[in-house]
Amino acid sequence: MRAARGYAALVVAAVALLGGCTAADDNVPIGTRTAKYTEPPLPAKAVPLVTDSPLPSTNQAQCGDPTASLRPSSAGGPTVDAIRARGRVIVGLDAGSNLFSFRDPISGAIVGFDADIAREITRDLVGNPDLIEFRNLGSGDREQALQDHMVDLVAKTMTITCERRQKVTFSTVYLRANQRVLVVKNSGISGIADLAGKKVCVVRGTTSLDHIRRYQPAASILTVTTWADCLVVLQQRQVDAASTDDSILAGMAAQDPYTEVVGDSISPEPYGIGIPKGNDDLVRFVNGTLERIRADGTWNRLYRQWLQPVLGPSGPPTPTYQD
Ligand code: GLU
């Protein structure tokens, strides 16, 4: 009885569906029917780069070796004391960055290489890796969030540069990435040289945008607010490529097996934990945690868990100190 009713419902649905398909097209000869496909919308805040906007300055800020940081110390000071008094650490990151900081679909927790390094810092600061509060940041928000003290730290694939060091400060290098190119497989694009006259997606406020503009001025650029948006516009074929760090691109390629990372390194991208300027006690403290995780195997464990499957084997970067 129940099966018969189900069958009847199916027939009704099928008739309705067929009716829906044929009614509109019945009298239009095949070959002259207009396609009903419409272009998918661009992600919110996707903006083509205005080609006559000024190129980033080529006389870059000079600061010697930008990756040289303060020697580690767990002595603490006013910033560390304030965080401990609050009892939790506020960390800025991108909650949609596969492999670095993204939601575990089962637990709902933010996990990944950056999120777990932030947890190790939190463990040393307040005694429990879970006493952490994540604030979602786009790439273009990172420096301002630190300058406004909205967050204690930024753990978001953030390249250490002299320009950025004018506004914020950094830990030692915790990962070395290289900018490359992501394309749909068999696209015929094999690196940055092939992007002349092509559409490329990049996130605003990144070193990736500056490098594409400088090294491939003949590309037309679509800017968005997150790398996840770049994957969407590549999948929708609204761009021919996306370009940023191989580490981020590898996370995108893992999400879509029809895409691949191509070409040589466009530029080295050493990652540091971003810290507000002046919070030197916190810089030294974070560098202490980074020393610990390099020495006790935690860095290797996190790298093996999150990045080795897509980036191949690697070891912790050697720190450079300025004092
Ligand atoms: N490493 C690049 C940067 O810091 C891109 C990373 C990102 O957008 O998260 O600008």
PDB file of N, CA and C and ligand atoms in Angstrom, residues 139 142 156-159 164 205-208 227 244-245 248 269 271, ligand 1:
ATOM      1  N   SER A 139      42.651  38.492   4.624  1.00  0.00           N
ATOM      2  CA  SER A 139      44.083  38.810   4.513  1.00  0.00           C
ATOM      3  C   SER A 139      44.323  40.312   4.665  1.00  0.00           C
ATOM      4  N   ARG A 142      44.653  41.994   8.397  1.00  0.00           N
ATOM      5  CA  ARG A 142      45.579  41.516   9.424  1.00  0.00           C
ATOM      6  C   ARG A 142      46.350  42.628  10.117  1.00  0.00           C
ATOM      7  N   LYS A 156      48.043  33.626  10.405  1.00  0.00           N
ATOM      8  CA  LYS A 156      47.321  33.507   9.132  1.00  0.00           C
ATOM      9  C   LYS A 156      48.256  33.642   7.942  1.00  0.00           C
ATOM     10  N   THR A 157      49.028  32.599   7.700  1.00  0.00           N
ATOM     11  CA  THR A 157      49.876  32.533   6.494  1.00  0.00           C
ATOM     12  C   THR A 157      50.454  33.913   6.144  1.00  0.00           C
ATOM     13  N   MET A 158      50.972  34.613   7.169  1.00  0.00           N
ATOM     14  CA  MET A 158      51.349  36.026   6.992  1.00  0.00           C
ATOM     15  C   MET A 158      52.841  36.135   6.701  1.00  0.00           C
ATOM     16  N   THR A 159      53.152  36.661   5.516  1.00  0.00           N
ATOM     17  CA  THR A 159      54.543  36.817   5.106  1.00  0.00           C
ATOM     18  C   THR A 159      55.183  37.983   5.851  1.00  0.00           C
ATOM     19  N   ARG A 164      55.510  45.553   6.046  1.00  0.00           N
ATOM     20  CA  ARG A 164      54.634  45.217   7.178  1.00  0.00           C
ATOM     21  C   ARG A 164      55.298  45.511   8.514  1.00  0.00           C
ATOM     22  N   GLY A 205      45.299  43.085  -0.268  1.00  0.00           N
ATOM     23  CA  GLY A 205      46.086  43.217   0.964  1.00  0.00           C
ATOM     24  C   GLY A 205      47.113  42.114   1.131  1.00  0.00           C
ATOM     25  N   THR A 206      47.517  41.501   0.018  1.00  0.00           N
ATOM     26  CA  THR A 206      48.492  40.399   0.114  1.00  0.00           C
ATOM     27  C   THR A 206      49.756  40.718  -0.676  1.00  0.00           C
ATOM     28  N   THR A 207      50.811  40.030  -0.310  1.00  0.00           N
ATOM     29  CA  THR A 207      52.050  40.105  -1.088  1.00  0.00           C
ATOM     30  C   THR A 207      51.804  39.491  -2.470  1.00  0.00           C
ATOM     31  N   SER A 208      50.877  38.525  -2.530  1.00  0.00           N
ATOM     32  CA  SER A 208      50.587  37.844  -3.808  1.00  0.00           C
ATOM     33  C   SER A 208      50.123  38.856  -4.853  1.00  0.00           C
ATOM     34  N   TRP A 227      40.948  33.545  -0.043  1.00  0.00           N
ATOM     35  CA  TRP A 227      41.439  32.596  -1.047  1.00  0.00           C
ATOM     36  C   TRP A 227      40.358  31.584  -1.408  1.00  0.00           C
ATOM     37  N   THR A 244      48.983  32.595  -5.315  1.00  0.00           N
ATOM     38  CA  THR A 244      49.442  32.941  -3.971  1.00  0.00           C
ATOM     39  C   THR A 244      50.452  31.877  -3.535  1.00  0.00           C
ATOM     40  N   ASP A 245      50.653  31.741  -2.229  1.00  0.00           N
ATOM     41  CA  ASP A 245      51.648  30.814  -1.710  1.00  0.00           C
ATOM     42  C   ASP A 245      51.279  29.371  -2.064  1.00  0.00           C
ATOM     43  N   ILE A 248      49.034  27.585   0.463  1.00  0.00           N
ATOM     44  CA  ILE A 248      47.595  27.877   0.400  1.00  0.00           C
ATOM     45  C   ILE A 248      47.002  27.217  -0.841  1.00  0.00           C
ATOM     46  N   GLU A 269      58.102  33.294   0.532  1.00  0.00           N
ATOM     47  CA  GLU A 269      57.108  33.855   1.461  1.00  0.00           C
ATOM     48  C   GLU A 269      57.332  33.258   2.852  1.00  0.00           C
ATOM     49  N   TYR A 271      56.703  32.824   6.613  1.00  0.00           N
ATOM     50  CA  TYR A 271      55.578  33.153   7.504  1.00  0.00           C
ATOM     51  C   TYR A 271      56.048  33.425   8.926  1.00  0.00           C
TER      52      TYR A 271
HETATM   53  N1  GLU B   1      51.493  35.140   2.387  1.00  0.00           N
HETATM   54  C1  GLU B   1      50.717  36.112   1.688  1.00  0.00           C
HETATM   55  C2  GLU B   1      50.558  37.357   2.513  1.00  0.00           C
HETATM   56  O1  GLU B   1      50.870  37.339   3.678  1.00  0.00           O
HETATM   57  C3  GLU B   1      49.348  35.608   1.323  1.00  0.00           C
HETATM   58  C4  GLU B   1      48.683  34.869   2.448  1.00  0.00           C
HETATM   59  C5  GLU B   1      47.250  35.224   2.784  1.00  0.00           C
HETATM   60  O2  GLU B   1      46.598  35.984   2.085  1.00  0.00           O
HETATM   61  O3  GLU B   1      46.808  34.704   3.816  1.00  0.00           O
HETATM   62  O4  GLU B   1      50.140  38.369   2.027  1.00  0.00           O
END
